[in-house]
CSV table of C-alpha atoms in Angstrom, one decimal:
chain,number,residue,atom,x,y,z
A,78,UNK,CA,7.1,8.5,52.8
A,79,UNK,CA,4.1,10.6,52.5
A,80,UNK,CA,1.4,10.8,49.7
A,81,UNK,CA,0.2,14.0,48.7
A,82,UNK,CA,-3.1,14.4,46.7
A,83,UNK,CA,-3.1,17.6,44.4
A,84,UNK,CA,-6.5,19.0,43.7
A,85,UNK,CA,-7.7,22.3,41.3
A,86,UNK,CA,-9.7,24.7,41.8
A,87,UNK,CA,-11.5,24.7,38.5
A,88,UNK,CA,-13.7,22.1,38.0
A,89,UNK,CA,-12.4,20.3,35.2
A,90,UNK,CA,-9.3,21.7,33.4
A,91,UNK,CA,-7.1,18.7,33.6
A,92,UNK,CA,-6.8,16.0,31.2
A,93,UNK,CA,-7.2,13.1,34.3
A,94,UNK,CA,-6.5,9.3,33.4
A,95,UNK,CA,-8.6,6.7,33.5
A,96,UNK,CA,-9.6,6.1,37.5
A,97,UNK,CA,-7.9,2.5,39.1
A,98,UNK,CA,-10.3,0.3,39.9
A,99,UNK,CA,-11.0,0.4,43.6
A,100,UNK,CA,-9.0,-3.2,43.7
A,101,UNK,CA,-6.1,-0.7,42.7
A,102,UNK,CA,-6.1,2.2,44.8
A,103,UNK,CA,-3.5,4.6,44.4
A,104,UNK,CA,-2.4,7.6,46.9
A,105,UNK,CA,-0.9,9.5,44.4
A,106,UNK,CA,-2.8,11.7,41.5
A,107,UNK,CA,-1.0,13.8,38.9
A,108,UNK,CA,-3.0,16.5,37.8
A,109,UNK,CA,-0.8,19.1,35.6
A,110,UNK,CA,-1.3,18.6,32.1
A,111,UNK,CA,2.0,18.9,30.6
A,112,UNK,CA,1.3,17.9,27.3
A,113,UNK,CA,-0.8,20.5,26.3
A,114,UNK,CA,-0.6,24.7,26.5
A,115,UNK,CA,-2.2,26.4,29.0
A,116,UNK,CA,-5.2,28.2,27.4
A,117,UNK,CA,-4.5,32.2,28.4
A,118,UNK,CA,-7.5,33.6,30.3
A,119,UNK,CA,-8.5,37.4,30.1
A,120,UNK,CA,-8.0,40.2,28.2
A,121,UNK,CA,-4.0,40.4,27.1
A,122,UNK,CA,-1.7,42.1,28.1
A,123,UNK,CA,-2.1,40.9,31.5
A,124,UNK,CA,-0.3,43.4,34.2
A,125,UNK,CA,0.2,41.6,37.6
A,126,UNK,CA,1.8,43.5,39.9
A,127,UNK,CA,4.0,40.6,42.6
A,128,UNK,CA,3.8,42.5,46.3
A,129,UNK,CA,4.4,41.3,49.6
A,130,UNK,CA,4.7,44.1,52.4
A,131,UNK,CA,7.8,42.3,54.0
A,132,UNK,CA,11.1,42.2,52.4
A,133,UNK,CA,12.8,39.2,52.2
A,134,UNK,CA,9.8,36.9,51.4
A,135,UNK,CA,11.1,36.0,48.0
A,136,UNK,CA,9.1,38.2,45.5
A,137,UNK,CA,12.2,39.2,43.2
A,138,UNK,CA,12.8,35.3,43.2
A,139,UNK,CA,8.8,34.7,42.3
A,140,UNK,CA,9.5,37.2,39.3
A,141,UNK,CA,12.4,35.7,37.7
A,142,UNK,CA,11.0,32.2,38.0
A,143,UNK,CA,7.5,32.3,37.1
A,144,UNK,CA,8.1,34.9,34.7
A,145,UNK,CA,10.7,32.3,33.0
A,146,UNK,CA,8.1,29.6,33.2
A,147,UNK,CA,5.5,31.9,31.2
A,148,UNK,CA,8.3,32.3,28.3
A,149,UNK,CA,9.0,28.4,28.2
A,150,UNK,CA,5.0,27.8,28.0
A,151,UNK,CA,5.4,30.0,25.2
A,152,UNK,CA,3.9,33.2,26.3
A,153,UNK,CA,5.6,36.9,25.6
A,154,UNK,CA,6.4,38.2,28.8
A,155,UNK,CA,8.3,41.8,29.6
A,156,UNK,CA,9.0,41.8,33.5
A,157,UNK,CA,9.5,45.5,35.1
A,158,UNK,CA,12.1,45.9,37.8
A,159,UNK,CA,10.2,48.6,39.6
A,160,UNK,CA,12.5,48.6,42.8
A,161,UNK,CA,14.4,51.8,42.0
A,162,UNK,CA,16.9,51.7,45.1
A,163,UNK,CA,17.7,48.3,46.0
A,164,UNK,CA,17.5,46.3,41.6
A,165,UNK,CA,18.1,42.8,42.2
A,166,UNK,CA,15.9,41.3,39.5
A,167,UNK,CA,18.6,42.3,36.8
A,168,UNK,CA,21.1,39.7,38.7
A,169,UNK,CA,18.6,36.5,39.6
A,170,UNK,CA,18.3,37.1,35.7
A,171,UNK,CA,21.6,36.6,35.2
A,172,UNK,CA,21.1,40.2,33.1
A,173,UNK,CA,23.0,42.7,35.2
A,174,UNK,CA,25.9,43.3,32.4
A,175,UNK,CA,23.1,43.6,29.7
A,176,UNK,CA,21.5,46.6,31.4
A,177,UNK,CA,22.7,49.5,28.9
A,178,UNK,CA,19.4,51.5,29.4
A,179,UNK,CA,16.6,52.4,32.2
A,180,UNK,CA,13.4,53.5,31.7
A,181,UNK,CA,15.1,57.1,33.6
A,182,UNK,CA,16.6,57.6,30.4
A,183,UNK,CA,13.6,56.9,28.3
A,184,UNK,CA,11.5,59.4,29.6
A,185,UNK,CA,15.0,61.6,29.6
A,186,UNK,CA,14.8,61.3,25.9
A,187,UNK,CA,18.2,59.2,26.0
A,188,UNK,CA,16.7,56.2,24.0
A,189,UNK,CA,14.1,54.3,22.8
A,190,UNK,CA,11.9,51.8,24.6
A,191,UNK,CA,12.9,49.0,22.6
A,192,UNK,CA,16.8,50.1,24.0
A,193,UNK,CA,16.2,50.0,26.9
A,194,UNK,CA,14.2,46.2,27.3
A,195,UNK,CA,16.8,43.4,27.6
A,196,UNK,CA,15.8,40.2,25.8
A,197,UNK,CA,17.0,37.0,27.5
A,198,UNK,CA,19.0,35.2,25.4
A,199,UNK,CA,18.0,31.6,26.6
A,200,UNK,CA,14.0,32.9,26.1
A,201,UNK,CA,14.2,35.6,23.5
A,202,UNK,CA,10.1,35.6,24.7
A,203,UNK,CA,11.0,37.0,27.8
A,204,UNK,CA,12.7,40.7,28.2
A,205,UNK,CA,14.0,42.6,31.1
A,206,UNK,CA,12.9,46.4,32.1
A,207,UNK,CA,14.4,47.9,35.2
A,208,UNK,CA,13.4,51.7,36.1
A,209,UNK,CA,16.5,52.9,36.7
A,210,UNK,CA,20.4,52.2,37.4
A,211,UNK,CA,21.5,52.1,41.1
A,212,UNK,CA,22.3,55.2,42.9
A,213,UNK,CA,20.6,57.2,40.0
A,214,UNK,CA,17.9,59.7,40.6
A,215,UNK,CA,14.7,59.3,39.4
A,216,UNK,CA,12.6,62.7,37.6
A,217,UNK,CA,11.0,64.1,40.6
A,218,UNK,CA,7.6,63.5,38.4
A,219,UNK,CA,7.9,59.5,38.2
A,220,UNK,CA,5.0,57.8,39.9
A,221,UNK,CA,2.1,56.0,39.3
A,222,UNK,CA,1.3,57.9,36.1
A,223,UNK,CA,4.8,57.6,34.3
A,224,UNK,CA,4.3,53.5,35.4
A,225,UNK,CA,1.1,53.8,33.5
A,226,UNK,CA,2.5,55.8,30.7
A,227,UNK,CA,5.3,53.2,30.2
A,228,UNK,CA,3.1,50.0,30.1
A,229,UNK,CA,0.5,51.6,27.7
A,230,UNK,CA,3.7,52.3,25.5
A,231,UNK,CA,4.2,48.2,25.9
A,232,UNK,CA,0.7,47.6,24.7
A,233,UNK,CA,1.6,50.0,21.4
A,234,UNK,CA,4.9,49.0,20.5
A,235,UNK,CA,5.3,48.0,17.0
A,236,UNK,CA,6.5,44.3,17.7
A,237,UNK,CA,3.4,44.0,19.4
A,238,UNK,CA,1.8,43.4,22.7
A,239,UNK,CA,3.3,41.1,25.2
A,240,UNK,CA,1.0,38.6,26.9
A,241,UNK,CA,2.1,39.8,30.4
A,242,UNK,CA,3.6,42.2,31.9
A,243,UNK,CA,4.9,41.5,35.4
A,244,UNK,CA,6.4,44.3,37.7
A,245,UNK,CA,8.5,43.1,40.3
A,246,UNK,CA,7.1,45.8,43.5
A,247,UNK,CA,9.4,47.0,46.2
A,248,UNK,CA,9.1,46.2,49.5
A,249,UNK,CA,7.0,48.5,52.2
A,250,UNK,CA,4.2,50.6,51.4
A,251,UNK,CA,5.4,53.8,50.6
A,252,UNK,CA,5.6,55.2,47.3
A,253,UNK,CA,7.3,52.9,45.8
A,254,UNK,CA,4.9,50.0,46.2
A,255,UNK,CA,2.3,52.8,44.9
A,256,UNK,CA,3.4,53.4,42.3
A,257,UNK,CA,4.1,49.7,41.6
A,258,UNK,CA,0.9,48.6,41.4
A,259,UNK,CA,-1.0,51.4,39.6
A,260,UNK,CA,-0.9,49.7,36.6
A,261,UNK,CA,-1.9,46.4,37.8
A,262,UNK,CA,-5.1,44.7,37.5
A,263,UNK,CA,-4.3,41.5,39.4
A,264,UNK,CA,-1.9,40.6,42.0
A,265,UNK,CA,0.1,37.9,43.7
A,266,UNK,CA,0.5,38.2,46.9
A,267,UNK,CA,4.1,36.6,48.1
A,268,UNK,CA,3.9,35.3,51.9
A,269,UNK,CA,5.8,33.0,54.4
A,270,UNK,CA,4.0,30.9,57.2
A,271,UNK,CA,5.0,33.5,60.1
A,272,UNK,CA,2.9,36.3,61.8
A,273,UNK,CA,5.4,39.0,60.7
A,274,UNK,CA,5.0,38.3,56.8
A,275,UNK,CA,1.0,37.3,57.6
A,276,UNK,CA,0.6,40.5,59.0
A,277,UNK,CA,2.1,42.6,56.3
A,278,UNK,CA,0.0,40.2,53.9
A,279,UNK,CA,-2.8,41.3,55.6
A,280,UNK,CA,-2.3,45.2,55.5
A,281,UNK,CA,-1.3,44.8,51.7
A,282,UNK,CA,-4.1,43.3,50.9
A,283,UNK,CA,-6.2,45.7,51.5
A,284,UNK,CA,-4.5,48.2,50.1
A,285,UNK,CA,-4.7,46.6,47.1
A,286,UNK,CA,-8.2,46.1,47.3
A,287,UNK,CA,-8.5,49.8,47.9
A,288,UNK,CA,-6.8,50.5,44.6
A,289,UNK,CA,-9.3,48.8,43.1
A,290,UNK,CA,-7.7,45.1,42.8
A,291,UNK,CA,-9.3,42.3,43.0
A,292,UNK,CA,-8.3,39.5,41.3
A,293,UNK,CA,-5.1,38.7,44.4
A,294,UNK,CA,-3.8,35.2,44.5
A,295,UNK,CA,-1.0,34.4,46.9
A,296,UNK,CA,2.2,32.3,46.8
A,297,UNK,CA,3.4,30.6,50.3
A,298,UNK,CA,7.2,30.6,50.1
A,299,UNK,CA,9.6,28.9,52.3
A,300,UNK,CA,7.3,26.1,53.4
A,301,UNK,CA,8.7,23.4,55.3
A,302,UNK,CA,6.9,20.2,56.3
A,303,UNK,CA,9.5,18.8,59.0
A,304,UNK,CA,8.3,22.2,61.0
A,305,UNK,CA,4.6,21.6,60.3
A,306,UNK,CA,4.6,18.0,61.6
A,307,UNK,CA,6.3,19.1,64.9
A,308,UNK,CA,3.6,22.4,64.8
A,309,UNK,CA,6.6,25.0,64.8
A,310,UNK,CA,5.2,26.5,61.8
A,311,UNK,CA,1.6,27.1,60.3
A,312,UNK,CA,0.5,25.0,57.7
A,313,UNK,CA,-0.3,26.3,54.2
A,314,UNK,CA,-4.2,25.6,55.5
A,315,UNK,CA,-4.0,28.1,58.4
A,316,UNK,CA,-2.5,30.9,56.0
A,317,UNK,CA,-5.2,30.6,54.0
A,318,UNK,CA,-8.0,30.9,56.6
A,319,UNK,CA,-6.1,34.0,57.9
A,320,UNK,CA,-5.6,35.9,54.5
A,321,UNK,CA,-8.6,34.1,52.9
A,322,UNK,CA,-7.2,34.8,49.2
A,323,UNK,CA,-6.7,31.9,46.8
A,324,UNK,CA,-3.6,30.1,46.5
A,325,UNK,CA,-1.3,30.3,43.2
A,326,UNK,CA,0.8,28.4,44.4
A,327,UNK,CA,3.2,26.4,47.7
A,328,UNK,CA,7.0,26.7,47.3
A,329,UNK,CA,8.8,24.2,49.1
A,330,UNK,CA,12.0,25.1,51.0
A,331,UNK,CA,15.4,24.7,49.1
A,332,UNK,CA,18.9,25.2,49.6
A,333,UNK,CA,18.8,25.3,45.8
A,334,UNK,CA,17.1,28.9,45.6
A,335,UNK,CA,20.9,30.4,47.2
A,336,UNK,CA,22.6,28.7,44.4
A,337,UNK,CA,20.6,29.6,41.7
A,338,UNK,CA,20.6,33.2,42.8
A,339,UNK,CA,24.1,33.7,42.9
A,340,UNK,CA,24.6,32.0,39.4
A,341,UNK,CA,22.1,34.3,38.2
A,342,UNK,CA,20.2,30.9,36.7
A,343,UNK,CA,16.7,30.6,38.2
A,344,UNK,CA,15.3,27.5,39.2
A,345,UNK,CA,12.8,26.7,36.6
A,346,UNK,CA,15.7,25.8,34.1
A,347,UNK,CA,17.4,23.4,36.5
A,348,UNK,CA,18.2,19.8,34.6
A,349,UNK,CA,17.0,17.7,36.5
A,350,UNK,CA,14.4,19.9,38.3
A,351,UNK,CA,14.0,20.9,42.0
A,352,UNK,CA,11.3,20.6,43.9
A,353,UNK,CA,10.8,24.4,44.1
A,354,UNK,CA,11.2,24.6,40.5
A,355,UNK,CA,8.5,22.4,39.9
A,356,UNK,CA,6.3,24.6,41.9
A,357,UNK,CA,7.1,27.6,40.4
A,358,UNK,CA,6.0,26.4,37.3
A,359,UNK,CA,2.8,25.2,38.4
A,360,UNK,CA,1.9,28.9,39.7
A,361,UNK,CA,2.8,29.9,36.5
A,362,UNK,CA,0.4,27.4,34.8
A,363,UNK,CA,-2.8,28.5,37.0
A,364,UNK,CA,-1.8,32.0,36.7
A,365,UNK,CA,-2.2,32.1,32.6
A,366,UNK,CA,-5.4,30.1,32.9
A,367,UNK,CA,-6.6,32.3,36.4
A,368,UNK,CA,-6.8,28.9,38.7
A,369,UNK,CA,-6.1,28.5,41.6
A,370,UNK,CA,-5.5,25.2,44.5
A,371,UNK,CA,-6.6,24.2,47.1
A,372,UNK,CA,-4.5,23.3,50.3
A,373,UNK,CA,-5.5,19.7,51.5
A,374,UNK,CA,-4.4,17.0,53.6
A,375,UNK,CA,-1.4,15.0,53.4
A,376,UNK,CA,-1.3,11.6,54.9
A,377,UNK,CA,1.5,9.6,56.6
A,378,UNK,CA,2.6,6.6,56.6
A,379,UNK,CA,-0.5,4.1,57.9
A,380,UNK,CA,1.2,3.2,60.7
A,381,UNK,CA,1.6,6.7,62.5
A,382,UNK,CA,-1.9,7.6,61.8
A,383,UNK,CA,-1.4,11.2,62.0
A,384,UNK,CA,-2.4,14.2,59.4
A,385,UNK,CA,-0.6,17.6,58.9
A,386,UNK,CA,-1.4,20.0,56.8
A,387,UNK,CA,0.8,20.7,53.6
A,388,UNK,CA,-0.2,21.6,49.8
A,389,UNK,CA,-2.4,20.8,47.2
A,390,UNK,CA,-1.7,21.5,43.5
């Protein structure tokens, strides 16, 4: 058994219970708030851009589930598939047969905006844009400047603004991750605890930076504590001295994330919850009110006397 103690960044925006007396010590605190909204910080709609570098880290997954968790809090979210080769966000939506429309064949004059965003049926909140079909070709003018065209038209739409707008980038650095994050004014920054991913991490973040993005937060995916203990993996601790961005969020490990991918049902709307669920939500929760965590120390059992490093919510 191990007791982990989850601390925010901000200094005061849970509603904490009444402290034990010291008679009563307990190695266990609870510090989401879950029965109250988040309060939505920053000027709406906030465009955050989800980036990695490395493929494979998880940031389609990170779209679908913390833009799911967003709807449920009861923010209007549109997410933007802007992978044009290789659109998976469509099918961790469970969305793929929905897809009548791209955003190709709104510029192409083919349809309307409001055609071609997919609202989920189970969140009718939350709605699906992907740029274009697969194996279609893009106009050879789409960039940057069409992405920014299309989520000004979001901001002007008739139904209204969304709260967020969340584009799912490609991996690499090329042109497609360019173009990606030109409409962004914040990022998250999707890592695992191994050099290759760190490394990417690194060079992406200061690309981002050059683009003139500030506000980064990272996710570590695919942390396991088993492989911390017996020091075969870095601790979420050490990423963060590397990278030295503030953490959104730690997503625990789970055989879960396979299932729920190829159901096309993400994890957030799992009854009963999984652990990586349960994370993803709480990224979501700090990102609407711009928190972040800290990483701390976990303790074992008294009789080990040993630390490792793990997460801290």
């Amino acid at each position: 058994m191990f007791s982990l103690q989850l601390f925010s960044a901000n200094p005061n925006p849970f509603l904490r219970p009444k402290p034990y007396p010291k008679s009563k010590r307990t190695h266990v605190s609870s510090v989401l708030q879950w029965n109250r909204k988040p309060e939505l910080a920053g000027e709406t709609p906030r465009v955050v851009v989800i980036t990695s570098g490395k493929g494979g880290v998880g940031k389609t997954t990170t779209t679908a589930n913390v833009g799911l968790s967003l709807a449920r809090l009861g923010f209007s979210v549109v997410a933007i598939d802007a992978d044009v080769g290789l659109r998976n966000l469509d099918l961790l939506l469970g969305l793929e047969s929905r897809v009548n429309y791209t955003v190709v064949e709104v510029l192409n004059g083919d349809c309307r905006l409001d055609q071609a965003l997919v609202r989920d049926k189970r969140w009718s909140n939350f709605e699906l844009l992907c740029i274009s079909k697969p194996r279609s070709k893009l106009p050879i003018g789409f960039g940057g400047k069409a992405l920014v065209w299309l989520v000004d038209a979001l901001k002007a739409r008739e139904g209204g603004s969304p709260d967020f707008i969340i584009i799912d980038c490609p991996a690499g650095i090329d042109a497609g991750f360019i173009t990606a994050i030109t409409p962004a004014n914040e990022a998250v920054l999707v890592t695992t605890p191994d050099i290759t991913s760190l490394r990417d991490a690194d060079r992406v973040t200061g690309l981002l930076e050059c683009d003139g993005i500030r506000d980064i937060k990272m996710i570590v995916n695919r942390v396991r504590t088993d492989m911390i203990k017996g020091e075969d993996m870095m601790s979420v601790l050490d990423v963060q001295e590397m990278l030295g961005l503030a953490l959104l969020g730690v997503i625990p490990e789970d055989s879960e994330v396979i299932r729920s991918t190829n159901r096309g049902y993400p994890l957030v709307l799992n009854n009963p919850p999984t652990l990586a669920g349960l994370a993803f939500e709480q990224a979501a929760w700090r990102l609407v009110e711009q928190d972040s965590m800290k990483a701390v120390m976990a303790e074992e059992e008294p009789k080990k006397r040993g630390f490792f490093s793990f997460f801290g919510g």
